[in-house]
Structures are given as structure tokens and as C-alpha cells.
Short mmCIF file of C-alpha atoms in Angstrom, two decimals:
data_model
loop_
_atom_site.label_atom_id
_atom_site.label_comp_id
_atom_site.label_asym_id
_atom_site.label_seq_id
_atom_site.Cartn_x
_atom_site.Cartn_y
_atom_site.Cartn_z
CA UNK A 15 0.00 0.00 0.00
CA UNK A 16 1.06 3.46 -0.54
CA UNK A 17 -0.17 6.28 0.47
CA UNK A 18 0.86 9.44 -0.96
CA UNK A 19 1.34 12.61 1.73
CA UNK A 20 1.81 16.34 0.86
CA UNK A 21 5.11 15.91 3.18
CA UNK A 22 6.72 13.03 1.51
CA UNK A 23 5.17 12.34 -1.74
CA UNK A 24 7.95 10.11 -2.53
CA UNK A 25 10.74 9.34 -0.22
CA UNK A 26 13.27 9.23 -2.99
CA UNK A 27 13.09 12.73 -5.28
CA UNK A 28 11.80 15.88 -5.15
CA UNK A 29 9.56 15.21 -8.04
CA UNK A 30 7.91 12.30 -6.36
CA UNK A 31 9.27 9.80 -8.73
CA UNK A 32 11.52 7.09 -7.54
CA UNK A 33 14.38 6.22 -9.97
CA UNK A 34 13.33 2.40 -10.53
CA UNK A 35 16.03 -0.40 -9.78
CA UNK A 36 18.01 2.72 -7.68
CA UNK A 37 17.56 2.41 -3.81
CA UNK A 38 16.87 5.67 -1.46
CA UNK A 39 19.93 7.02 0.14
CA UNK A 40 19.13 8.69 3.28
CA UNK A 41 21.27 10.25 5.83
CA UNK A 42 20.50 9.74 9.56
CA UNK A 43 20.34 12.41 12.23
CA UNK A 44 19.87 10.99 15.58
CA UNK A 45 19.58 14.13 18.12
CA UNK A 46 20.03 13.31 21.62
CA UNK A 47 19.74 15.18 25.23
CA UNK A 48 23.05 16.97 25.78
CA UNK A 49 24.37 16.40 30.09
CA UNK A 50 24.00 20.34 29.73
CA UNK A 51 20.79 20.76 28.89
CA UNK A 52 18.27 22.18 31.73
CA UNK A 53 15.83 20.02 33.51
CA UNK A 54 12.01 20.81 32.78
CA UNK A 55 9.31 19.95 35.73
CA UNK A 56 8.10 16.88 35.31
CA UNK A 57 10.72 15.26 33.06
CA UNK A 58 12.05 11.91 33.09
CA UNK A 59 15.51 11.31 32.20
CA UNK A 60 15.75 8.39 29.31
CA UNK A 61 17.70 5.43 30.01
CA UNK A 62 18.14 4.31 26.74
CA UNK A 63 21.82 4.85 25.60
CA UNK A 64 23.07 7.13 22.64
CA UNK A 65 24.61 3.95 20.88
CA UNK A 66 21.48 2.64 21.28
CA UNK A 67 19.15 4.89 20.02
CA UNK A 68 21.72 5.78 17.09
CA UNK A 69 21.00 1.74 16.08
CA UNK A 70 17.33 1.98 16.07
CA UNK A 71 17.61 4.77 13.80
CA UNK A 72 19.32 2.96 11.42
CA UNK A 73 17.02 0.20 11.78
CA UNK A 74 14.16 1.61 11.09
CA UNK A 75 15.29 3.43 7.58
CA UNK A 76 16.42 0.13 6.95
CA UNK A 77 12.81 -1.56 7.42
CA UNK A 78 11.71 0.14 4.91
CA UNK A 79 14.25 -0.51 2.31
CA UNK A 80 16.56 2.70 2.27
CA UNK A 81 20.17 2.94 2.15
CA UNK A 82 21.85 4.84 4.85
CA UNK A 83 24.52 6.34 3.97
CA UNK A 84 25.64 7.89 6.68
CA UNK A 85 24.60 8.51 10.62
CA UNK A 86 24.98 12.05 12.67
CA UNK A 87 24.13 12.12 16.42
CA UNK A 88 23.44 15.95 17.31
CA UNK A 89 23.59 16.94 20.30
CA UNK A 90 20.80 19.44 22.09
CA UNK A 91 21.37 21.83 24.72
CA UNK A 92 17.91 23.47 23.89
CA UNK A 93 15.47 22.77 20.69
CA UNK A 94 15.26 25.25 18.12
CA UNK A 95 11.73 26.38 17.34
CA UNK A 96 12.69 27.26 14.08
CA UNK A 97 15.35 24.07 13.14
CA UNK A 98 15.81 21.89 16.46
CA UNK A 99 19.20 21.90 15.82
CA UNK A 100 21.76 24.57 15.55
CA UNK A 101 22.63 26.48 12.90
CA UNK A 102 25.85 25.07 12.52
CA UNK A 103 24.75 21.74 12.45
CA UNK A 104 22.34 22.07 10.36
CA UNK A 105 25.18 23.63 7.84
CA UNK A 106 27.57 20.93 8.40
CA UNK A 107 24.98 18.07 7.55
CA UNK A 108 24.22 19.84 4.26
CA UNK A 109 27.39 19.48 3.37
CA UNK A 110 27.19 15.59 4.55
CA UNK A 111 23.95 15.59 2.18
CA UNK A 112 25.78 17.04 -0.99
CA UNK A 113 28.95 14.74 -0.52
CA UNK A 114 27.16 11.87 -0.07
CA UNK A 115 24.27 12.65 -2.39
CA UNK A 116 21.52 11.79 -0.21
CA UNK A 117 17.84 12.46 -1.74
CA UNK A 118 16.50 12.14 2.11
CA UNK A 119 17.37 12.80 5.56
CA UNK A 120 15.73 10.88 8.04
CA UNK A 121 15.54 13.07 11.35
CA UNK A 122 14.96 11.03 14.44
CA UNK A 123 12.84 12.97 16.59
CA UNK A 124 9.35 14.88 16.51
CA UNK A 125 9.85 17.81 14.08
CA UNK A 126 6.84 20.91 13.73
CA UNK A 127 5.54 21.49 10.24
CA UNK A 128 7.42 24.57 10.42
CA UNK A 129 10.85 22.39 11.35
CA UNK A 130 10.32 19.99 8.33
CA UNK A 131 9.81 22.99 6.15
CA UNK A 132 13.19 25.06 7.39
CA UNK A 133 15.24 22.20 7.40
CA UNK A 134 13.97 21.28 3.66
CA UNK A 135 15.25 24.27 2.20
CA UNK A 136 18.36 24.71 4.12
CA UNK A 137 19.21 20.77 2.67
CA UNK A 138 17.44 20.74 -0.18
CA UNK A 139 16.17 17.00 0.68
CA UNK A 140 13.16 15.58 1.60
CA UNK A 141 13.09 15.26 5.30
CA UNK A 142 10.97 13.06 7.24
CA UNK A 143 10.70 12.95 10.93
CA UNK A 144 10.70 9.55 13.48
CA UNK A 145 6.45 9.63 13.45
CA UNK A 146 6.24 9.88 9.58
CA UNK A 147 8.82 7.17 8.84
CA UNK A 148 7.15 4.38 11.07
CA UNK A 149 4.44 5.44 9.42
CA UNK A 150 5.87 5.04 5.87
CA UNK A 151 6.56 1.49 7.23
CA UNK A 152 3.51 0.79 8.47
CA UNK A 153 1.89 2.29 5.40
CA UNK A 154 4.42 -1.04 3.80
CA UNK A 155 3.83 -3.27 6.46
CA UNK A 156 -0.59 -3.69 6.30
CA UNK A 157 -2.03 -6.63 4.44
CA UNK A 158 -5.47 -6.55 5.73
CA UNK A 159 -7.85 -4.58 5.29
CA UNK A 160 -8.09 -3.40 8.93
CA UNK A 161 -4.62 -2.62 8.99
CA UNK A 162 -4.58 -0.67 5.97
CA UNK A 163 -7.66 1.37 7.42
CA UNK A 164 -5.69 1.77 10.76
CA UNK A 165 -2.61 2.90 9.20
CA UNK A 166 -4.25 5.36 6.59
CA UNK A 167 -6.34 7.17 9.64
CA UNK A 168 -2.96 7.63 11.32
CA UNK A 169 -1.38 9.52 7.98
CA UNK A 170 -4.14 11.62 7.72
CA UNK A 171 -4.46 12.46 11.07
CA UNK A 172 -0.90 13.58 10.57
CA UNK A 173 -1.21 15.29 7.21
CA UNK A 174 -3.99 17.00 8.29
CA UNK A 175 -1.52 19.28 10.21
CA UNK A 176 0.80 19.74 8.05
CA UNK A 177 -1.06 21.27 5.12
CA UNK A 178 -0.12 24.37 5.25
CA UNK A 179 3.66 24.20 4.68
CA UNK A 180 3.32 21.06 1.93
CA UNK A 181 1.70 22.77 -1.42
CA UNK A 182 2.57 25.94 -3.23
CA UNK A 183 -1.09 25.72 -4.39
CA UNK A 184 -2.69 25.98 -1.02
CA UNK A 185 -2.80 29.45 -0.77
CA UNK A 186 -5.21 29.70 -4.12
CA UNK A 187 -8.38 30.66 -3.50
CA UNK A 188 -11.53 29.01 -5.00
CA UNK A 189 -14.43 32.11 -6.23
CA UNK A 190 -17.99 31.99 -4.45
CA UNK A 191 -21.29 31.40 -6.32
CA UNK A 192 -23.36 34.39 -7.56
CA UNK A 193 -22.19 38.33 -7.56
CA UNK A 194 -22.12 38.26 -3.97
CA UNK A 195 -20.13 35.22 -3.20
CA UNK A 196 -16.99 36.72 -2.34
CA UNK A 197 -13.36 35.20 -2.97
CA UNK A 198 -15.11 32.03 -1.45
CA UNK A 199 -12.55 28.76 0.40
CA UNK A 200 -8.88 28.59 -0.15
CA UNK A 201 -7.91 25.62 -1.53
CA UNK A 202 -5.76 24.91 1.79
CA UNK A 203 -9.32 25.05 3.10
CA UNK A 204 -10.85 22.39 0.94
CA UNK A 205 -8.37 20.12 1.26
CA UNK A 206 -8.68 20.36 5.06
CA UNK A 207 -12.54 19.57 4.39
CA UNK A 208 -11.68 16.56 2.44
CA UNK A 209 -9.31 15.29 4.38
CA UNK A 210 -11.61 15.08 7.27
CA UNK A 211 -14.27 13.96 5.28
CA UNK A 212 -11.71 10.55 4.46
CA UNK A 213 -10.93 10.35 8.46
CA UNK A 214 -15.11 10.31 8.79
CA UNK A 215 -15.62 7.77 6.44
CA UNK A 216 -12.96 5.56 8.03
CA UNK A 217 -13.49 5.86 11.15
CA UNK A 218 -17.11 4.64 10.37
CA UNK A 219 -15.64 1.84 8.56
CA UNK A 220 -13.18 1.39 11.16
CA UNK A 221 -16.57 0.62 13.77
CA UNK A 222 -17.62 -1.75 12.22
CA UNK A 223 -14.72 -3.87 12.05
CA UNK A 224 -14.35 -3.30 15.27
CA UNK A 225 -18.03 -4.72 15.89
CA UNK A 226 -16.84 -7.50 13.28
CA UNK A 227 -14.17 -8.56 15.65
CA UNK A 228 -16.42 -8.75 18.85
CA UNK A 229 -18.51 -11.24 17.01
CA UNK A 230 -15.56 -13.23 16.47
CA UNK A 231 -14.78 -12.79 19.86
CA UNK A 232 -17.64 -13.54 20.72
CA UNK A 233 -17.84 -16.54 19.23
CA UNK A 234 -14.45 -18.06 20.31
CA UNK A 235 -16.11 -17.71 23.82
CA UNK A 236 -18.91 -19.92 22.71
CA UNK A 237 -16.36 -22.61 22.17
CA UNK A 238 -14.41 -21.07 24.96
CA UNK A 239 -10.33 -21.27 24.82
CA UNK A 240 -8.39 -19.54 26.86
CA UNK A 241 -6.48 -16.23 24.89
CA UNK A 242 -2.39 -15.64 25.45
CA UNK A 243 -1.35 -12.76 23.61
CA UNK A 244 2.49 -11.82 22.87
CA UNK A 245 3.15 -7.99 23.12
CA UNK A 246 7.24 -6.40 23.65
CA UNK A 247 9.24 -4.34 21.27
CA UNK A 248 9.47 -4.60 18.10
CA UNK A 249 12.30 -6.54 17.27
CA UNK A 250 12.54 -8.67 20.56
CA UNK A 251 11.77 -12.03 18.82
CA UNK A 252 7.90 -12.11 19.35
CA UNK A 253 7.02 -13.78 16.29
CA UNK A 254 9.84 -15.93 16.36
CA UNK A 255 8.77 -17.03 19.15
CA UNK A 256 5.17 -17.66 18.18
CA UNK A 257 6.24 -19.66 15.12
CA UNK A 258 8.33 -22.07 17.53
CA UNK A 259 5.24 -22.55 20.24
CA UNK A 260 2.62 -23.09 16.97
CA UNK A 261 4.58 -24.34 13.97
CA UNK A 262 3.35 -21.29 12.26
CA UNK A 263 5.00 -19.57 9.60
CA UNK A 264 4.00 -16.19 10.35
CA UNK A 265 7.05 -13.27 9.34
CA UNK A 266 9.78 -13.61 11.28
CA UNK A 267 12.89 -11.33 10.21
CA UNK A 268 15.44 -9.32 12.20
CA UNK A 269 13.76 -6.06 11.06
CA UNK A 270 11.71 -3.37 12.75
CA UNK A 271 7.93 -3.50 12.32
CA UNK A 272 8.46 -7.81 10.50
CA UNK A 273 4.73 -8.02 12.20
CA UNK A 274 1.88 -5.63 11.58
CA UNK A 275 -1.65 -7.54 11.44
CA UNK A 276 -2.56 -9.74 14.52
CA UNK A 277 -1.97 -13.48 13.72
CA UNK A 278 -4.13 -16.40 16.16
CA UNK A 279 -2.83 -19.92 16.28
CA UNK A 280 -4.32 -22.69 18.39
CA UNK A 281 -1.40 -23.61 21.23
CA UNK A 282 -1.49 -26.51 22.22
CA UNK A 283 -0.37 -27.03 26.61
CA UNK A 284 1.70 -30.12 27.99
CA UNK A 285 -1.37 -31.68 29.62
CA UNK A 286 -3.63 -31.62 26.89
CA UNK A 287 -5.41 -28.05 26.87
CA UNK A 288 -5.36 -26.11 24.19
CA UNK A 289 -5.41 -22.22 24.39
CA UNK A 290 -4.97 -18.50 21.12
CA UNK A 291 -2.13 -17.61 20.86
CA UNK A 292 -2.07 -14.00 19.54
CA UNK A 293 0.51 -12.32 17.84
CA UNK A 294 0.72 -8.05 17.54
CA UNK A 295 2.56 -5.48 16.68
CA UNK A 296 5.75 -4.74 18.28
CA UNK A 297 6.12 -1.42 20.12
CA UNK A 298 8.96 1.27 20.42
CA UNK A 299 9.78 4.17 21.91
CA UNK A 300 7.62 7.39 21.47
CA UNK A 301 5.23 5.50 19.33
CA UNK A 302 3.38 8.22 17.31
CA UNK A 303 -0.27 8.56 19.45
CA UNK A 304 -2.29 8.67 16.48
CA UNK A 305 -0.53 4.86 16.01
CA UNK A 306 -1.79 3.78 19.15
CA UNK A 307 -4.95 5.37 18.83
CA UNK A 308 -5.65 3.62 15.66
CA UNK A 309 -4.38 0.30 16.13
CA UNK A 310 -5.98 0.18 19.73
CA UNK A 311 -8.86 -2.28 18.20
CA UNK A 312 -6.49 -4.34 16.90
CA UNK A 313 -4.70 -4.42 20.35
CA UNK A 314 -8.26 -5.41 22.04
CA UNK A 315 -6.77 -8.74 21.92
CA UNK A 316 -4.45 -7.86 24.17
CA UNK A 317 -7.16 -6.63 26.40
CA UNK A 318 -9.20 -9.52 26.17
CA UNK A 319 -6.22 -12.25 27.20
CA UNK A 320 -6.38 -14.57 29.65
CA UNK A 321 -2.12 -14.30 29.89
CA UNK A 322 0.23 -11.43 28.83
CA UNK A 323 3.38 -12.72 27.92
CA UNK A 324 5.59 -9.75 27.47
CA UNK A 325 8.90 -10.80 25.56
CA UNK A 326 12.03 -9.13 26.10
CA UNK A 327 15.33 -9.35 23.98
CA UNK A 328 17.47 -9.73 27.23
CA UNK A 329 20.76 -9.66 25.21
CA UNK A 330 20.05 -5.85 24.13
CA UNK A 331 21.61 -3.42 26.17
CA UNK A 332 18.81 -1.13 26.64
CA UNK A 333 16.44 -4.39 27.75
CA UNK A 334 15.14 -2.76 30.61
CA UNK A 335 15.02 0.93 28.99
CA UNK A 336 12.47 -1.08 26.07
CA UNK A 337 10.73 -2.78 28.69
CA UNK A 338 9.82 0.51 30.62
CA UNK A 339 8.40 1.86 26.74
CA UNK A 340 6.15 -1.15 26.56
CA UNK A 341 4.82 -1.06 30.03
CA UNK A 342 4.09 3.18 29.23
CA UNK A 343 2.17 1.89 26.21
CA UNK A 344 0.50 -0.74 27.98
CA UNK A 345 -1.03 1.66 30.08
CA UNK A 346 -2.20 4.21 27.78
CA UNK A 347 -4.10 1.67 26.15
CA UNK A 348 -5.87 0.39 29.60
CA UNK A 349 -3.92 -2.72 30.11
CA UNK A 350 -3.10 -2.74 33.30
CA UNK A 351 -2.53 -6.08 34.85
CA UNK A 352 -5.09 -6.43 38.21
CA UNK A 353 -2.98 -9.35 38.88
CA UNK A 354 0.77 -10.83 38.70
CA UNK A 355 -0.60 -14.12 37.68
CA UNK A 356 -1.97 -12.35 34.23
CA UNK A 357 1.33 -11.13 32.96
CA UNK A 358 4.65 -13.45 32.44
CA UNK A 359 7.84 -11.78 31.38
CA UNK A 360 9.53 -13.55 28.66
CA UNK A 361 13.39 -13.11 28.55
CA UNK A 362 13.95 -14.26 25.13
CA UNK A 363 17.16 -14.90 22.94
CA UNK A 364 19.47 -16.04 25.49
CA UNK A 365 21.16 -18.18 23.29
CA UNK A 366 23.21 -14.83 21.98
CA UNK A 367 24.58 -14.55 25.72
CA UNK A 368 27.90 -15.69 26.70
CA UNK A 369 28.11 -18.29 29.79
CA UNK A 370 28.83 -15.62 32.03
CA UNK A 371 26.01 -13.44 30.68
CA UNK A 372 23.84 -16.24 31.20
CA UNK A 373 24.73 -17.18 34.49
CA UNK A 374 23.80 -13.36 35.41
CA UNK A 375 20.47 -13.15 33.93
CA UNK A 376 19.69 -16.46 35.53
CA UNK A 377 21.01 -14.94 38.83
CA UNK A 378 18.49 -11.71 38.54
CA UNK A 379 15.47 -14.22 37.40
CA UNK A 380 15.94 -16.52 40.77
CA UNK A 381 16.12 -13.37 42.92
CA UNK A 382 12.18 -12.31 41.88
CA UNK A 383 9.47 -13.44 43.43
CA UNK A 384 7.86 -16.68 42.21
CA UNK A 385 4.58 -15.08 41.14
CA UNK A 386 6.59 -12.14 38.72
CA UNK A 387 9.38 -14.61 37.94
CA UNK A 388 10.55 -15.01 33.95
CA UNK A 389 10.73 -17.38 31.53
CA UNK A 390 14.09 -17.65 30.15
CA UNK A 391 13.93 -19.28 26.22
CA UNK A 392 15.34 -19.05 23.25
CA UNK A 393 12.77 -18.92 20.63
CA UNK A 394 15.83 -20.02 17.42
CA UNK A 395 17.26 -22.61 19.80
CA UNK A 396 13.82 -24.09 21.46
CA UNK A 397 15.42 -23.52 25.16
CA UNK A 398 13.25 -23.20 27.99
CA UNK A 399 9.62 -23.45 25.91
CA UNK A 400 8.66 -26.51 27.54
CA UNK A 401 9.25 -24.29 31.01
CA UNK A 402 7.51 -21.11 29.29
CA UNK A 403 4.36 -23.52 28.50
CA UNK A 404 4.26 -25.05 31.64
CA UNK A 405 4.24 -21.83 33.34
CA UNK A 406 1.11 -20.38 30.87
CA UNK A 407 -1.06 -23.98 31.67
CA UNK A 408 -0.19 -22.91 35.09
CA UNK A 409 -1.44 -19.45 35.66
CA UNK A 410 -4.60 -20.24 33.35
CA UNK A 411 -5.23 -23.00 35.78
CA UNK A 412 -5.33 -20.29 38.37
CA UNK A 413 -9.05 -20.07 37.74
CA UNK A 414 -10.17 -23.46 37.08
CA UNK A 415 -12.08 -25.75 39.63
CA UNK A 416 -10.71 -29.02 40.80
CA UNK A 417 -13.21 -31.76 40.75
CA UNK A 418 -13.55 -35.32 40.56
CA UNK A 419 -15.54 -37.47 38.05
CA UNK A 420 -16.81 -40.96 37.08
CA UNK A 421 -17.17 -42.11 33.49
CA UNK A 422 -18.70 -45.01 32.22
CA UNK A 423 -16.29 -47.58 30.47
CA UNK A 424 -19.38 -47.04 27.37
CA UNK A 425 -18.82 -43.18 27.07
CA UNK A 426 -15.30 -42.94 25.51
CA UNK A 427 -16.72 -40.03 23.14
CA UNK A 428 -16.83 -37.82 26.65
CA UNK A 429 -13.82 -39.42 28.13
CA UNK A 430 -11.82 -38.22 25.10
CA UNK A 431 -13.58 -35.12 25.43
CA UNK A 432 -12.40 -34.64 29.11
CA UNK A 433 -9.04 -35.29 27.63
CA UNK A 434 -8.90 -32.26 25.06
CA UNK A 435 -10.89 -30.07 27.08
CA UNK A 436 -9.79 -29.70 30.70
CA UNK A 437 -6.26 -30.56 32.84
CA UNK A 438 -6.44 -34.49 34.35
CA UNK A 439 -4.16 -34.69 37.07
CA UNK A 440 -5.11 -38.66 38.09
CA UNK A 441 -7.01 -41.15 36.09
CA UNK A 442 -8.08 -44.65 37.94
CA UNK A 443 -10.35 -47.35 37.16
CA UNK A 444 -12.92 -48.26 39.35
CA UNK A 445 -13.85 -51.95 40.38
CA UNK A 446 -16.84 -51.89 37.89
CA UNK A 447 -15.01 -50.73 34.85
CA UNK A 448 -15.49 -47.06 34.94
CA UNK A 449 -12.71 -44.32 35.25
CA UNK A 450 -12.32 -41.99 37.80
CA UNK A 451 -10.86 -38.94 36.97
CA UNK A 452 -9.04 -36.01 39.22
CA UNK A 453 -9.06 -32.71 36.93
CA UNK A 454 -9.21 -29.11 36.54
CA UNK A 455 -11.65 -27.36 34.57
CA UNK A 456 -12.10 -23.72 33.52
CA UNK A 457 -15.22 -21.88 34.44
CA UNK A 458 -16.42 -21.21 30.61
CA UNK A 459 -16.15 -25.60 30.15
CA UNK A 460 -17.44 -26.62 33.38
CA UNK A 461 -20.75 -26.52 32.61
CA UNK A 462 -20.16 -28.67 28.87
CA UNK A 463 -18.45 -31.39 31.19
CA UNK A 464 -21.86 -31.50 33.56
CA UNK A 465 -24.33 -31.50 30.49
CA UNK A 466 -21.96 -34.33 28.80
CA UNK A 467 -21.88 -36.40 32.52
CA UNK A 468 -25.72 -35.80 32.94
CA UNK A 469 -27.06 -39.06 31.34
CA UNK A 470 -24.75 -40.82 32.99
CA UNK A 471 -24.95 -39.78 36.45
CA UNK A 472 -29.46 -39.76 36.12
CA UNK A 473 -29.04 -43.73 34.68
#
């Protein structure tokens, strides 16, 4: 999909054509918080790490198929209204741009229409800032329709803002009707109208798949499985992950945004249960709002799980930096866990630690509680997924009832059934031929297992 914006109608050229067979080359400015820079009330320090942020930079230009050329961390004392960054920065990349002919400049932070516009004709280059780059990839990223719908509301909730610095021809004025119409609505105006008009429309569309999905959900509650969804950031191995624990084949590359549309796979559990899986789209740092605000029906999953598991990549430095980002989103979207035994932490690829590395992050995971304790795996190498699906059979069991049951040595149909549907912990026969079972059953099956055992237990 491609959706064409009055602030990058082509991320290659100024005249909005890209030269086929001849990738983008962008340059990469990556400002971050100089130590001198004054404190404002309220803020939070970041703990992610220059070296770090300067990588996810790079890897997200690269998710959508540009070359970088070449990377410049800036650093900021205090923001420019007018540029962001200094005037002598903002020479000295120009002449980065001209020597290594760069048609783009991919500036990682928040820029103001009037930002994008200054720093466009001081480089003469395209420039696109962190929110309209993710999403650009986004935009590239959306198969279904829902996604697409999602990720066109978020462009035009950002164009919408930026009209008046994008066209020369905005500032035309359309005449009024009759003698006494007067000059009538700039064209600036009109496209404002229309634009909104669009967000309308899909927004309505939007609703009802959003009421589409409820039904579904609905539905998978009539034939009730449990639902585990996967959230972290992007990048930390959730779909990896997800193919390894359902032989699926969804995406799985070491790129930003691999994931866009929600996948569900059946998972099967060690005892015989079976339970969604549900894979989403990974998260990052100062995700645009309009993003979240868009994609929060897709992300209704999330709300609906039974079990969170929250994957980390615990071999990247800023781990705990990423983990703090998805927790902040988390919460914005109302997913706040009432309970411990909702949410497991999964420390993923810890087959790219070294044995000392390893016997550290095992250290920290045997000093937390039992209840908020992790699951240490390796989603390439299969390590610790027979521990991580223990652990989910075990906190969906949380809720289910222990009881005990007799089955007639006729009814194998509802024996079998017993087997698929809830957790048997003893099985025995009994001295006329029928089994006795010890099990567990969730609340929503409980009453499928009574109508199934009723003939029996009236004969």
C-alpha cells in the first residue's frame, strides 16, 4: 500500500518519482539530550543509551528498504523552534547531504511542520521525521484490510496538520457562487474539508470492524479457549517465538515493524489443553499517538487475554530501557494487569549470551518473586519453551475448579472429550469398569463437562 502525503510524496526525489532499480539514500540524524541541557518539571531522564538509540535509527530506515549512507548524532542543549538543531549543524549536515548525495534525511525525533519545512530548504532533501517514517513502514507493512484502514487514519491524522507548509497551491483561492459570493474557500481550506471527510468515512468503517471482531470474539467464547497474547518491542523475537510454540509460519525477520496484522494460532499445553495464541505489533519508543490510537482495536486482543506474555530481547543493552516503553504503552491503552498471575515476562534470545552473561540473567530471574518470575527461552534454539508452556497452563489453571468425576467404560466419546478439554491430574479405574478422573476445569467448560456427565450420572 502506498499512500501518498503532501510531506513526503515520494521518499526518494523531489519530483515524487523514484528512480526504478536505484535504492533511497538517506542520511541519519539521531539528536540526543546533551548532560548540559536544563531540567524541565516533570521530566524523566531516558535510560536508553546514545549507541542505542543511534542503532534503532538505522534500523528503522532500513525496514523500509533505504540505504543509509551515513549517521549524525546531534547533540541538544535546547530545541530550536525554528530548526531543532543549531545552525551550525544544520550547515555541516548539508554538506554531509551534498557529498554523499543523499535524496533524504531521516531526522529522528518529533519535528513541527514549520521544522520539516526550514530544514527542507536549508538541505534541499526531503526530510521526514521519526512519526512519519514508522508510518511510511507501516503504510508497507498492512495486508489486511483493517490494517490498511488503521494505518491510513494515522497519515491523515498527521497530514492533516501539516497542510499548510506542503503545497505551493494551497494558498489559491476558489471564487464563491453568484455576484455576492466573495473570494469564497482557499484551496488549503478544501483540502482540510476533504481530508476530514476521508478520516469520517474511516473511522465509520473502522466501527464496524471493530463490531466485526467482537462477534468473532464472541464466538471463540462460545467454544471457549483460553487467549495468550504476545506484546514487547518490536524486534525482541515475538514472532519468532510464536512460530516455535505453533509451527506457524508467520514473518519472522530481524527487522523493525516484521509483524503488523494480529496473527491467532491454536497452542497446544503439555497436559492436553489447548489455548490462542495472539501475535501483535511490536512497540517502540515514542510510538506516534495517532498509532496507538488507531491500532488500539487491533490491540483489544491484548485486552481480552487470559495471559500477557511480554517478551524481552534480554541480550540488548537497553532491555530494561524497552521494557519501561512497553509497560508506558501498555497503560495508555488500559492494560493494566489487576494481577501478577496475568502477565509473564519472557526473557527471550538467550542463546546470543555468553556463559557468564547467562549465568547473570539467571542470577536476577531466581532473585524475583515466584509469582513475577521469567521465563528464560530461546525462541531459534527451542530452550526453555517446555518451562515457558508449563508456566502459561499454570497461571490459566489459576481459575479453574478441581473436581472429581466418574465415566462409564461405554462413554469414551466424553472421556476423550475430558481429555482435550480440561487438565487431568489422576485417572483410575474403578472396580466396575469405569474411570475416575481427578481434573481441573475452567469456568467457561465446566458446565459442557456436567451437560456431557448428565445421562450418565441420572441412569
Amino acid at each position: 500500500m502506498v499512500i501518498k502525503r503532501p510531506d513526503i510524496v515520494s521518499m526518494t526525489t523531489g519530483s515524487g518519482e523514484a528512480p526504478r532499480g536505484e535504492p533511497t539514500r538517506v542520511l541519519v540524524v539521531v539528536p540526543v539530550r546533551s548532560r548540559r541541557a536544563p531540567m524541565k518539571d516533570g521530566e524523566v531522564i531516558s535510560a536508553r543509551s546514545n549507541s542505542a538509540k543511534r542503532e534503532e535509527a538505522i534500523g528503522l530506515a532500513a525496514a523500509i528498504d533505504l540505504t543509509v549512507a551515513e549517521s549524525v548524532m546531534v547533540s541538544l542543549a535546547a530545541p530550536r523552534p525554528s530548526t531543532l538543531i543549531g545552525k551550525g549543524k544544520v550547515e555541516e549536515i548539508a554538506g554531509l547531504i551534498a557529498a554523499f548525495d543523499c535524496g533524504l534525511v531521516f531526522v529522528d525525533a518529533a519535528l513541527s511542520p514549520v521544522q520539516q519545512r526550514n530544514l527542507e530548504k536549508a538541505w534541499s532533501a526531503k526530510v521526514v521525521d521519526r512519526t512519519g517514517l514508522i508510518l511510511e513502514i507501516f503504510g508497507s507493512r498492512a495486508r489486511t484490510k483493517e490494517g490498511v484502514l488503521q494505518v491510513e487514519l494515522a497519515h491523515l491524522t498527521y497530514q492533516k496538520s501539516r497542510l499548510v507548509r506542503s503545497w505551493t497551491h494551497l494558498e489559491r483561492q476558489r471564487g464563491g457562487f453568484g455576484f455576492l459570493g466573495g473570494p469564497g474557500e482557499t484551496q488549503i481550506e478544501a483540502d482540510r474539508r476533504m481530508i476530514q471527510e476521508r478520516i469520517s468515512k474511516i473511522e465509520r468503517e473502522l466501527a464496524h470492524v471493530k463490531q466485526t471482531r467482537r462477534l468473532h470474539r464472541a464466538g471463540r467464547k462460545r467454544v471457549p479457549y483460553p487467549i495468550v497474547a504476545l506484546v514487547g518491542y518490536t524486534n525482541a523475537g515475538k514472532s519468532s517465538l510464536f512460530n516455535a510454540l505453533t509451527r506457524g509460519d508467520v514473518l519472522a525477520e530481524d527487522m523493525l515493524f516484521a509483524t503488523l496484522d494480529p496473527t491467532l494460532r491454536q497452542l497446544k499445553l503439555p497436559r492436553g489443553g489447548t489455548a490462542i495464541l495472539s501475535d501483535t505489533v511490536g512497540f517502540i519508543s515514542e510510538l506516534p499517538t495517532m498509532l496507538v490510537a488507531a491500532f488500539r482495536a487491533t490491540l483489544e486482543e491484548v485486552l481480552e487475554a487470559d495471559v500477557i506474555l511480554h517478551v524481552r530481547d534480554i541480550a540488548h543493552e537497553d532491555s530494561e530501557a524497552q521494557a519501561d516503553d512497553v509497560a508506558s504503552i501498555l497503560k495508555e491503552l488500559g492494560v493494566v494487569s489487576d494481577s501478577p498471575a496475568r502477565a509473564i515476562e519472557v526473557w527471550n534470545k538467550i542463546d546470543l549470551l555468553d556463559a557468564d552473561a547467562r549465568a547473570e540473567i539467571a542470577n536476577r530471574a531466581e532473585r524475583r518473586d515466584e509469582e513475577v518470575r521469567p521465563c528464560l527461552v530461546s525462541a531459534v534454539s527451542r530452550e526453555g519453551l517446555p518451562t515457558l508452556l508449563a508456566e502459561i497452563e499454570a497461571r490459566l489453571a489459576t481459575s479453574h475448579e478441581r473436581l472429581t468425576v466418574t465415566v462409564p467404560a461405554t462413554d469414551g466419546k466424553t472421556l476423550a472429550w475430558i481429555h482435550a478439554n480440561t487438565e487431568v491430574e489422576s485417572r483410575e479405574a474403578t472396580e466396575t469398569g469405569d474411570t475416575k478422573l481427578d481434573l481441573r476445569v475452567s469456568p467457561a467448560k465446566r458446565e459442557q463437562l456436567m451437560r456431557r456427565l448428565e445421562p450418565s450420572q441420572s441412569a
